[in-house]
PDB file of C-alpha atoms in Angstrom:
ATOM      1  CA  MET A   1      -0.114  -0.205  -0.063  1.00 61.00           C
ATOM      2  CA  ASN A   2       1.431   3.482  -1.111  1.00 65.00           C
ATOM      3  CA  ILE A   3       1.154   6.709   1.313  1.00 70.00           C
ATOM      4  CA  ASP A   4      -1.597   8.081  -0.758  1.00 68.00           C
ATOM      5  CA  ALA A   5      -3.872   4.943  -0.522  1.00 74.00           C
ATOM      6  CA  LEU A   6      -3.071   4.708   3.041  1.00 77.00           C
ATOM      7  CA  ALA A   7      -3.665   8.177   3.643  1.00 75.00           C
ATOM      8  CA  ARG A   8      -7.198   7.849   1.807  1.00 76.00           C
ATOM      9  CA  GLU A   9      -7.965   4.708   4.399  1.00 76.00           C
ATOM     10  CA  ILE A  10      -6.761   6.809   7.550  1.00 78.00           C
ATOM     11  CA  SER A  11      -8.848   9.736   6.283  1.00 76.00           C
ATOM     12  CA  ALA A  12     -11.746   7.495   5.844  1.00 74.00           C
ATOM     13  CA  GLY A  13     -11.617   6.300   9.405  1.00 75.00           C
ATOM     14  CA  LYS A  14     -11.325   2.732   7.830  1.00 81.00           C
ATOM     15  CA  PRO A  15      -9.390  -0.247   9.498  1.00 88.00           C
ATOM     16  CA  VAL A  16      -6.045  -0.687   8.343  1.00 90.00           C
ATOM     17  CA  ARG A  17      -5.028  -4.384   7.813  1.00 92.00           C
ATOM     18  CA  SER A  18      -1.605  -6.188   6.895  1.00 92.00           C
ATOM     19  CA  LEU A  19       0.217  -2.990   6.268  1.00 92.00           C
ATOM     20  CA  GLN A  20       4.181  -3.613   5.992  1.00 93.00           C
ATOM     21  CA  MET A  21       6.428  -0.665   6.043  1.00 92.00           C
ATOM     22  CA  SER A  22      10.071  -0.709   6.404  1.00 92.00           C
ATOM     23  CA  ASP A  23      12.954   2.060   7.044  1.00 92.00           C
ATOM     24  CA  ASP A  24      11.145   5.092   6.346  1.00 90.00           C
ATOM     25  CA  HIS A  25       9.797   8.175   8.538  1.00 91.00           C
ATOM     26  CA  TRP A  26       5.986   7.889   9.179  1.00 91.00           C
ATOM     27  CA  PRO A  27       3.782  10.579   7.170  1.00 86.00           C
ATOM     28  CA  GLU A  28       2.704  13.505   8.923  1.00 84.00           C
ATOM     29  CA  MET A  29      -1.126  12.590   9.297  1.00 86.00           C
ATOM     30  CA  ASP A  30      -3.450  12.561  12.062  1.00 89.00           C
ATOM     31  CA  CYS A  31      -4.145   8.719  12.945  1.00 92.00           C
ATOM     32  CA  THR A  32      -6.367   9.413  15.874  1.00 93.00           C
ATOM     33  CA  GLY A  33      -8.827   6.488  16.847  1.00 94.00           C
ATOM     34  CA  ILE A  34      -7.442   4.386  13.682  1.00 93.00           C
ATOM     35  CA  SER A  35      -7.313   0.743  13.678  1.00 95.00           C
ATOM     36  CA  PHE A  36      -3.933  -1.372  12.765  1.00 95.00           C
ATOM     37  CA  ALA A  37      -4.167  -5.161  12.413  1.00 96.00           C
ATOM     38  CA  ASP A  38      -1.432  -7.728  11.540  1.00 97.00           C
ATOM     39  CA  SER A  39       0.704  -4.941  10.440  1.00 96.00           C
ATOM     40  CA  VAL A  40       4.565  -5.090  10.226  1.00 95.00           C
ATOM     41  CA  PHE A  41       6.891  -1.655  10.747  1.00 95.00           C
ATOM     42  CA  GLU A  42      10.469  -2.356  10.426  1.00 95.00           C
ATOM     43  CA  ARG A  43      13.066   0.569  11.375  1.00 94.00           C
ATOM     44  CA  VAL A  44      10.387   3.293  11.026  1.00 95.00           C
ATOM     45  CA  GLN A  45      10.613   6.779  12.748  1.00 95.00           C
ATOM     46  CA  PHE A  46       7.706   7.426  14.279  1.00 95.00           C
ATOM     47  CA  SER A  47       8.249  11.524  15.065  1.00 94.00           C
ATOM     48  CA  ASN A  48       5.509  13.461  16.162  1.00 95.00           C
ATOM     49  CA  ALA A  49       2.985  11.137  14.846  1.00 94.00           C
ATOM     50  CA  VAL A  50      -0.283  11.236  16.273  1.00 95.00           C
ATOM     51  CA  PHE A  51      -2.009   7.788  17.107  1.00 96.00           C
ATOM     52  CA  GLU A  52      -3.925   9.126  20.240  1.00 97.00           C
ATOM     53  CA  ASP A  53      -7.017   6.130  20.544  1.00 97.00           C
ATOM     54  CA  ALA A  54      -5.599   4.254  18.358  1.00 96.00           C
ATOM     55  CA  ARG A  55      -5.846   0.706  18.264  1.00 97.00           C
ATOM     56  CA  PHE A  56      -2.909  -1.668  17.035  1.00 98.00           C
ATOM     57  CA  ALA A  57      -3.417  -5.697  17.467  1.00 98.00           C
ATOM     58  CA  ASN A  58      -1.205  -8.332  16.531  1.00 98.00           C
ATOM     59  CA  CYS A  59       0.901  -5.812  15.019  1.00 97.00           C
ATOM     60  CA  ARG A  60       5.153  -6.116  15.094  1.00 96.00           C
ATOM     61  CA  PHE A  61       7.388  -3.147  15.159  1.00 96.00           C
ATOM     62  CA  VAL A  62      11.138  -4.173  14.397  1.00 95.00           C
ATOM     63  CA  SER A  63      13.648  -1.262  15.509  1.00 94.00           C
ATOM     64  CA  CYS A  64      11.158   1.529  15.574  1.00 96.00           C
ATOM     65  CA  ARG A  65      11.296   4.727  17.284  1.00 96.00           C
ATOM     66  CA  PHE A  66       8.701   6.748  18.822  1.00 96.00           C
ATOM     67  CA  SER A  67       9.646  10.370  19.479  1.00 96.00           C
ATOM     68  CA  HIS A  68       7.462  13.292  20.384  1.00 96.00           C
ATOM     69  CA  GLY A  69       4.454  10.793  19.564  1.00 95.00           C
ATOM     70  CA  GLN A  70       1.149  11.460  20.779  1.00 97.00           C
ATOM     71  CA  LEU A  71      -0.298   8.254  22.026  1.00 97.00           C
ATOM     72  CA  SER A  72      -2.177   8.987  24.659  1.00 97.00           C
ATOM     73  CA  GLY A  73      -4.900   6.003  25.151  1.00 98.00           C
ATOM     74  CA  ALA A  74      -3.774   4.194  22.550  1.00 98.00           C
ATOM     75  CA  ARG A  75      -4.345   0.290  22.740  1.00 98.00           C
ATOM     76  CA  PHE A  76      -1.550  -2.436  21.986  1.00 98.00           C
ATOM     77  CA  GLU A  77      -3.003  -5.896  21.717  1.00 98.00           C
ATOM     78  CA  SER A  78      -0.712  -9.131  21.184  1.00 98.00           C
ATOM     79  CA  CYS A  79       1.758  -6.636  19.581  1.00 98.00           C
ATOM     80  CA  SER A  80       5.848  -7.535  19.734  1.00 96.00           C
ATOM     81  CA  PHE A  81       8.156  -4.523  19.943  1.00 95.00           C
ATOM     82  CA  ALA A  82      11.217  -6.950  19.930  1.00 87.00           C
ATOM     83  CA  ASP A  83      13.175  -9.361  17.666  1.00 80.00           C
ATOM     84  CA  GLU A  84      15.147 -12.346  17.778  1.00 76.00           C
ATOM     85  CA  ASP A  85      18.274 -10.519  17.388  1.00 75.00           C
ATOM     86  CA  GLY A  86      17.684  -8.308  20.573  1.00 73.00           C
ATOM     87  CA  ASN A  87      16.834  -4.982  18.518  1.00 79.00           C
ATOM     88  CA  ARG A  88      14.722  -2.765  20.677  1.00 86.00           C
ATOM     89  CA  CYS A  89      11.975  -0.244  20.279  1.00 95.00           C
ATOM     90  CA  SER A  90      12.190   3.123  21.883  1.00 96.00           C
ATOM     91  CA  PHE A  91       9.737   5.709  23.336  1.00 97.00           C
ATOM     92  CA  ALA A  92      11.380   8.752  23.476  1.00 97.00           C
ATOM     93  CA  PHE A  93       9.350  12.163  24.822  1.00 97.00           C
ATOM     94  CA  SER A  94       6.475  11.064  24.165  1.00 97.00           C
ATOM     95  CA  ASP A  95       2.940  11.137  25.425  1.00 98.00           C
ATOM     96  CA  LEU A  96       1.714   7.719  26.676  1.00 98.00           C
ATOM     97  CA  GLN A  97      -1.052   8.784  29.148  1.00 97.00           C
ATOM     98  CA  ARG A  98      -3.539   5.851  29.839  1.00 98.00           C
ATOM     99  CA  ALA A  99      -2.024   4.153  27.216  1.00 98.00           C
ATOM    100  CA  ALA A 100      -2.837   0.441  27.535  1.00 98.00           C
ATOM    101  CA  PHE A 101      -0.391  -2.761  26.441  1.00 98.00           C
ATOM    102  CA  SER A 102      -1.817  -6.244  26.464  1.00 98.00           C
ATOM    103  CA  ALA A 103      -0.195  -9.505  25.877  1.00 98.00           C
ATOM    104  CA  CYS A 104       2.517  -7.534  23.845  1.00 98.00           C
ATOM    105  CA  ASP A 105       6.590  -8.638  23.817  1.00 97.00           C
ATOM    106  CA  LEU A 106       8.353  -5.070  25.416  1.00 97.00           C
ATOM    107  CA  SER A 107      11.512  -6.623  25.997  1.00 96.00           C
ATOM    108  CA  LEU A 108      14.559  -4.507  25.916  1.00 95.00           C
ATOM    109  CA  ALA A 109      12.065  -1.319  25.241  1.00 96.00           C
ATOM    110  CA  SER A 110      13.098   2.164  26.297  1.00 97.00           C
ATOM    111  CA  PHE A 111      11.090   4.957  27.498  1.00 98.00           C
ATOM    112  CA  ASP A 112      12.723   7.685  28.312  1.00 97.00           C
ATOM    113  CA  ARG A 113      11.433  11.268  29.627  1.00 97.00           C
ATOM    114  CA  THR A 114       7.993   9.841  28.152  1.00 97.00           C
ATOM    115  CA  GLU A 115       4.295  10.685  30.241  1.00 97.00           C
ATOM    116  CA  LEU A 116       3.334   7.331  31.435  1.00 98.00           C
ATOM    117  CA  PHE A 117       0.200   8.676  33.906  1.00 97.00           C
ATOM    118  CA  ALA A 118      -2.500   6.049  34.230  1.00 97.00           C
ATOM    119  CA  ILE A 119      -0.463   3.312  31.925  1.00 98.00           C
ATOM    120  CA  GLU A 120      -1.917  -0.158  31.857  1.00 98.00           C
ATOM    121  CA  MET A 121       0.165  -3.168  31.010  1.00 98.00           C
ATOM    122  CA  HIS A 122      -1.063  -6.589  31.907  1.00 98.00           C
ATOM    123  CA  ASP A 123       0.620  -9.932  30.855  1.00 98.00           C
ATOM    124  CA  CYS A 124       3.206  -8.017  29.049  1.00 98.00           C
ATOM    125  CA  ASN A 125       7.172  -9.279  28.556  1.00 98.00           C
ATOM    126  CA  LEU A 126       9.273  -6.013  29.966  1.00 97.00           C
ATOM    127  CA  THR A 127      12.669  -8.070  30.571  1.00 97.00           C
ATOM    128  CA  GLY A 128      15.228  -5.702  30.177  1.00 96.00           C
ATOM    129  CA  ALA A 129      12.839  -2.693  29.733  1.00 97.00           C
ATOM    130  CA  ARG A 130      14.270   0.758  30.632  1.00 97.00           C
ATOM    131  CA  PHE A 131      12.369   3.678  32.149  1.00 98.00           C
ATOM    132  CA  THR A 132      14.500   6.658  32.278  1.00 96.00           C
ATOM    133  CA  LYS A 133      13.052   9.757  33.746  1.00 96.00           C
ATOM    134  CA  VAL A 134       9.765   8.694  32.937  1.00 97.00           C
ATOM    135  CA  ASP A 135       6.408  10.655  34.749  1.00 96.00           C
ATOM    136  CA  PHE A 136       3.618   8.499  36.148  1.00 97.00           C
ATOM    137  CA  SER A 137       1.939  11.728  37.654  1.00 96.00           C
ATOM    138  CA  ARG A 138       0.173  14.265  36.537  1.00 91.00           C
ATOM    139  CA  ALA A 139      -0.700  17.845  38.430  1.00 86.00           C
ATOM    140  CA  LEU A 140      -4.412  18.341  39.380  1.00 82.00           C
ATOM    141  CA  SER A 141      -3.131  21.891  41.118  1.00 81.00           C
ATOM    142  CA  ARG A 142      -0.208  23.503  42.328  1.00 80.00           C
ATOM    143  CA  LYS A 143      -0.208  21.359  45.383  1.00 83.00           C
ATOM    144  CA  GLN A 144      -1.491  18.311  44.474  1.00 86.00           C
ATOM    145  CA  ILE A 145       0.064  16.024  42.027  1.00 89.00           C
ATOM    146  CA  GLU A 146      -1.887  12.626  41.181  1.00 94.00           C
ATOM    147  CA  THR A 147       0.361   9.142  40.182  1.00 96.00           C
ATOM    148  CA  ARG A 148      -1.561   6.090  38.352  1.00 96.00           C
ATOM    149  CA  ALA A 149       0.103   3.335  36.834  1.00 97.00           C
ATOM    150  CA  HIS A 150      -1.134  -0.630  36.781  1.00 98.00           C
ATOM    151  CA  PHE A 151       1.709  -3.305  35.850  1.00 98.00           C
ATOM    152  CA  HIS A 152      -0.155  -7.010  36.335  1.00 98.00           C
ATOM    153  CA  ALA A 153       1.393 -10.461  35.572  1.00 97.00           C
ATOM    154  CA  CYS A 154       4.171  -9.124  33.879  1.00 98.00           C
ATOM    155  CA  LYS A 155       7.683 -10.571  33.431  1.00 98.00           C
ATOM    156  CA  MET A 156      10.016  -7.935  34.240  1.00 98.00           C
ATOM    157  CA  ASP A 157      13.493  -9.457  35.187  1.00 97.00           C
ATOM    158  CA  LEU A 158      16.202  -6.919  34.817  1.00 97.00           C
ATOM    159  CA  VAL A 159      14.026  -4.220  34.290  1.00 98.00           C
ATOM    160  CA  GLU A 160      15.458  -0.489  35.213  1.00 97.00           C
ATOM    161  CA  LEU A 161      13.285   1.505  37.438  1.00 97.00           C
ATOM    162  CA  SER A 162      15.586   2.909  39.462  1.00 97.00           C
ATOM    163  CA  GLU A 163      14.391   6.934  41.082  1.00 96.00           C
ATOM    164  CA  VAL A 164      10.950   6.064  39.618  1.00 97.00           C
ATOM    165  CA  LYS A 165       7.587   7.693  41.433  1.00 97.00           C
ATOM    166  CA  LEU A 166       5.216   4.812  41.789  1.00 97.00           C
ATOM    167  CA  PRO A 167       3.533   5.304  45.176  1.00 97.00           C
ATOM    168  CA  GLY A 168      -0.036   4.115  45.567  1.00 96.00           C
ATOM    169  CA  CYS A 169       0.549   2.203  42.458  1.00 97.00           C
ATOM    170  CA  SER A 170      -0.556  -1.671  41.437  1.00 96.00           C
ATOM    171  CA  LEU A 171       2.294  -3.563  40.811  1.00 96.00           C
ATOM    172  CA  SER A 172       0.627  -7.103  41.690  1.00 96.00           C
ATOM    173  CA  GLY A 173       1.561 -10.365  40.480  1.00 97.00           C
ATOM    174  CA  ASN A 174       4.813  -8.859  38.498  1.00 98.00           C
ATOM    175  CA  ARG A 175       8.048 -11.117  38.504  1.00 97.00           C
ATOM    176  CA  LEU A 176      10.826  -8.868  39.187  1.00 96.00           C
ATOM    177  CA  ARG A 177      13.936 -10.421  39.654  1.00 96.00           C
ATOM    178  CA  GLU A 178      17.157  -8.587  39.655  1.00 95.00           C
ATOM    179  CA  ALA A 179      15.118  -5.738  38.744  1.00 96.00           C
ATOM    180  CA  ASP A 180      16.764  -2.231  39.452  1.00 97.00           C
ATOM    181  CA  LEU A 181      14.409  -0.750  41.649  1.00 96.00           C
ATOM    182  CA  SER A 182      17.163   1.075  43.753  1.00 97.00           C
ATOM    183  CA  GLY A 183      15.733   4.884  45.009  1.00 97.00           C
ATOM    184  CA  ALA A 184      12.371   3.912  43.941  1.00 97.00           C
ATOM    185  CA  ASP A 185       9.345   5.380  45.786  1.00 97.00           C
ATOM    186  CA  LEU A 186       6.668   2.465  46.081  1.00 97.00           C
ATOM    187  CA  THR A 187       4.839   4.112  49.042  1.00 97.00           C
ATOM    188  CA  ASP A 188       1.360   2.626  49.832  1.00 97.00           C
ATOM    189  CA  ALA A 189       2.309   0.558  46.484  1.00 97.00           C
ATOM    190  CA  ASP A 190       0.603  -2.871  45.673  1.00 97.00           C
ATOM    191  CA  LEU A 191       3.159  -5.477  45.602  1.00 96.00           C
ATOM    192  CA  THR A 192       1.138  -8.488  46.512  1.00 97.00           C
ATOM    193  CA  ASP A 193       2.541 -11.814  45.141  1.00 96.00           C
ATOM    194  CA  CYS A 194       5.410 -10.289  43.167  1.00 96.00           C
ATOM    195  CA  ASP A 195       8.345 -12.155  42.688  1.00 95.00           C
ATOM    196  CA  LEU A 196      11.327  -9.948  44.131  1.00 94.00           C
ATOM    197  CA  PHE A 197      13.927 -12.413  44.052  1.00 92.00           C
ATOM    198  CA  GLN A 198      17.489 -10.792  44.274  1.00 92.00           C
ATOM    199  CA  ALA A 199      15.602  -7.395  43.113  1.00 94.00           C
ATOM    200  CA  ILE A 200      17.771  -3.866  43.863  1.00 94.00           C
ATOM    201  CA  LEU A 201      15.878  -2.076  46.211  1.00 94.00           C
ATOM    202  CA  ASP A 202      18.754   0.030  47.869  1.00 95.00           C
ATOM    203  CA  GLY A 203      17.471   3.602  49.151  1.00 96.00           C
ATOM    204  CA  ALA A 204      13.816   2.479  48.049  1.00 96.00           C
ATOM    205  CA  LYS A 205      10.619   3.995  49.871  1.00 96.00           C
ATOM    206  CA  LEU A 206       8.354   1.165  50.560  1.00 96.00           C
ATOM    207  CA  ALA A 207       6.383   3.027  53.516  1.00 96.00           C
ATOM    208  CA  GLY A 208       2.865   1.080  53.659  1.00 96.00           C
ATOM    209  CA  ALA A 209       3.666  -1.012  50.616  1.00 96.00           C
ATOM    210  CA  ASP A 210       1.651  -4.224  50.603  1.00 96.00           C
ATOM    211  CA  LEU A 211       4.117  -7.218  50.232  1.00 94.00           C
ATOM    212  CA  THR A 212       1.477 -10.168  50.860  1.00 94.00           C
ATOM    213  CA  GLY A 213       2.396 -13.521  49.077  1.00 93.00           C
ATOM    214  CA  ALA A 214       5.616 -11.928  47.450  1.00 93.00           C
ATOM    215  CA  GLU A 215       8.700 -13.638  47.225  1.00 90.00           C
ATOM    216  CA  VAL A 216      11.144 -11.809  49.442  1.00 85.00           C
ATOM    217  CA  SER A 217      13.969 -13.743  49.788  1.00 79.00           C
ATOM    218  CA  GLY A 218      17.229 -11.516  50.170  1.00 69.00           C
ATOM    219  CA  LEU A 219      15.441  -8.171  50.522  1.00 82.00           C
ATOM    220  CA  ASN A 220      17.419  -6.521  53.382  1.00 84.00           C
ATOM    221  CA  LEU A 221      15.196  -3.477  55.016  1.00 85.00           C
ATOM    222  CA  THR A 222      18.213  -1.786  56.277  1.00 85.00           C
ATOM    223  CA  THR A 223      19.113  -0.721  52.853  1.00 90.00           C
ATOM    224  CA  LEU A 224      15.588   0.680  52.070  1.00 92.00           C
ATOM    225  CA  ALA A 225      15.113   4.305  52.433  1.00 94.00           C
ATOM    226  CA  ASP A 226      11.577   3.786  54.701  1.00 94.00           C
ATOM    227  CA  PHE A 227       9.635   0.811  55.098  1.00 91.00           C
ATOM    228  CA  ALA A 228       6.831   1.938  57.900  1.00 93.00           C
ATOM    229  CA  GLY A 229       3.995   0.610  58.098  1.00 93.00           C
ATOM    230  CA  LEU A 230       4.989  -2.293  55.463  1.00 91.00           C
ATOM    231  CA  LYS A 231       2.259  -4.886  54.977  1.00 92.00           C
ATOM    232  CA  ILE A 232       3.832  -8.458  55.241  1.00 88.00           C
ATOM    233  CA  SER A 233       2.557 -12.165  56.095  1.00 86.00           C
ATOM    234  CA  ASP A 234       3.910 -14.154  59.169  1.00 79.00           C
ATOM    235  CA  ASP A 235       5.822 -16.396  57.160  1.00 77.00           C
ATOM    236  CA  GLN A 236       7.751 -13.579  55.333  1.00 76.00           C
ATOM    237  CA  MET A 237       8.645 -12.109  58.735  1.00 73.00           C
ATOM    238  CA  PHE A 238      10.971 -14.911  59.009  1.00 63.00           C
ATOM    239  CA  ARG A 239      12.731 -14.635  55.754  1.00 72.00           C
ATOM    240  CA  LEU A 240      13.087 -10.594  56.334  1.00 75.00           C
ATOM    241  CA  LEU A 241      14.573 -10.916  59.710  1.00 67.00           C
ATOM    242  CA  ASP A 242      16.877 -13.568  58.408  1.00 65.00           C
ATOM    243  CA  ALA A 243      17.999 -11.822  55.772  1.00 62.00           C
ATOM    244  CA  MET A 244      18.740  -8.848  58.396  1.00 63.00           C
ATOM    245  CA  GLY A 245      20.882 -11.504  60.027  1.00 63.00           C
ATOM    246  CA  ILE A 246      18.506 -12.017  62.618  1.00 62.00           C
ATOM    247  CA  SER A 247      17.986 -15.246  63.890  1.00 63.00           C
ATOM    248  CA  VAL A 248      14.573 -16.126  65.253  1.00 62.00           C
ATOM    249  CA  ARG A 249      14.050 -18.944  68.224  1.00 62.00           C
ATOM    250  CA  THR A 250      11.094 -20.202  69.545  1.00 64.00           C
ATOM    251  CA  ARG A 251      11.544 -20.142  73.583  1.00 64.00           C
ATOM    252  CA  GLU A 252      10.576 -23.769  75.104  1.00 63.00           C
ATOM    253  CA  ARG A 253       7.972 -23.707  78.067  1.00 59.00           C
TER     254      ARG A 253
END
């Protein structure tokens, strides 16, 4: 499909299917609310692209870059942003507020200085993904900031989330093995049933966070910036004390 034909279909609001595009820049056109299915984009530069409330189903993005893109409210279902050679896709200086990714492969993806307020990711592969200077918040007033994000049942091994601010956000059921969460603000966050084996949490804030059912072996509370009000179960208590070098003995009666 050539650019003119593509532009006509998009202008008419028709779903775009089986599009194949490579080594090109996405044309300047308003794709708000458009639907893409079974399409392949290779080494495409999506600079200043407008995909607000767009839908992508079973699409493949190989070495693509979204720069200054408008993707608020976009939905990605069963899409791949990685390939067997380890090439990554990147989102830089883009708006992904209220966007949703479901069953997508985002391994090694890079999110740089991107707005991620109210983003949702379900059953996604985020292995090795990097979140650098991203923002999960929005200002409601000069003094009130709202933070919202939802990651559920995602594979997030080796993910880079250092210094991120996710207070009160939902991260339940994720696998975060060897993830870098150093300096992260996870105050009052929902971390139930997460796998935090060998996760890096030095300087992280976990005050009021719920770790019930989480794998916490190796987590040393003394390395945290704050853990007041941390919620855990009885069996987790002994593992956390053991990691601190405290031996718990039962007194004989």
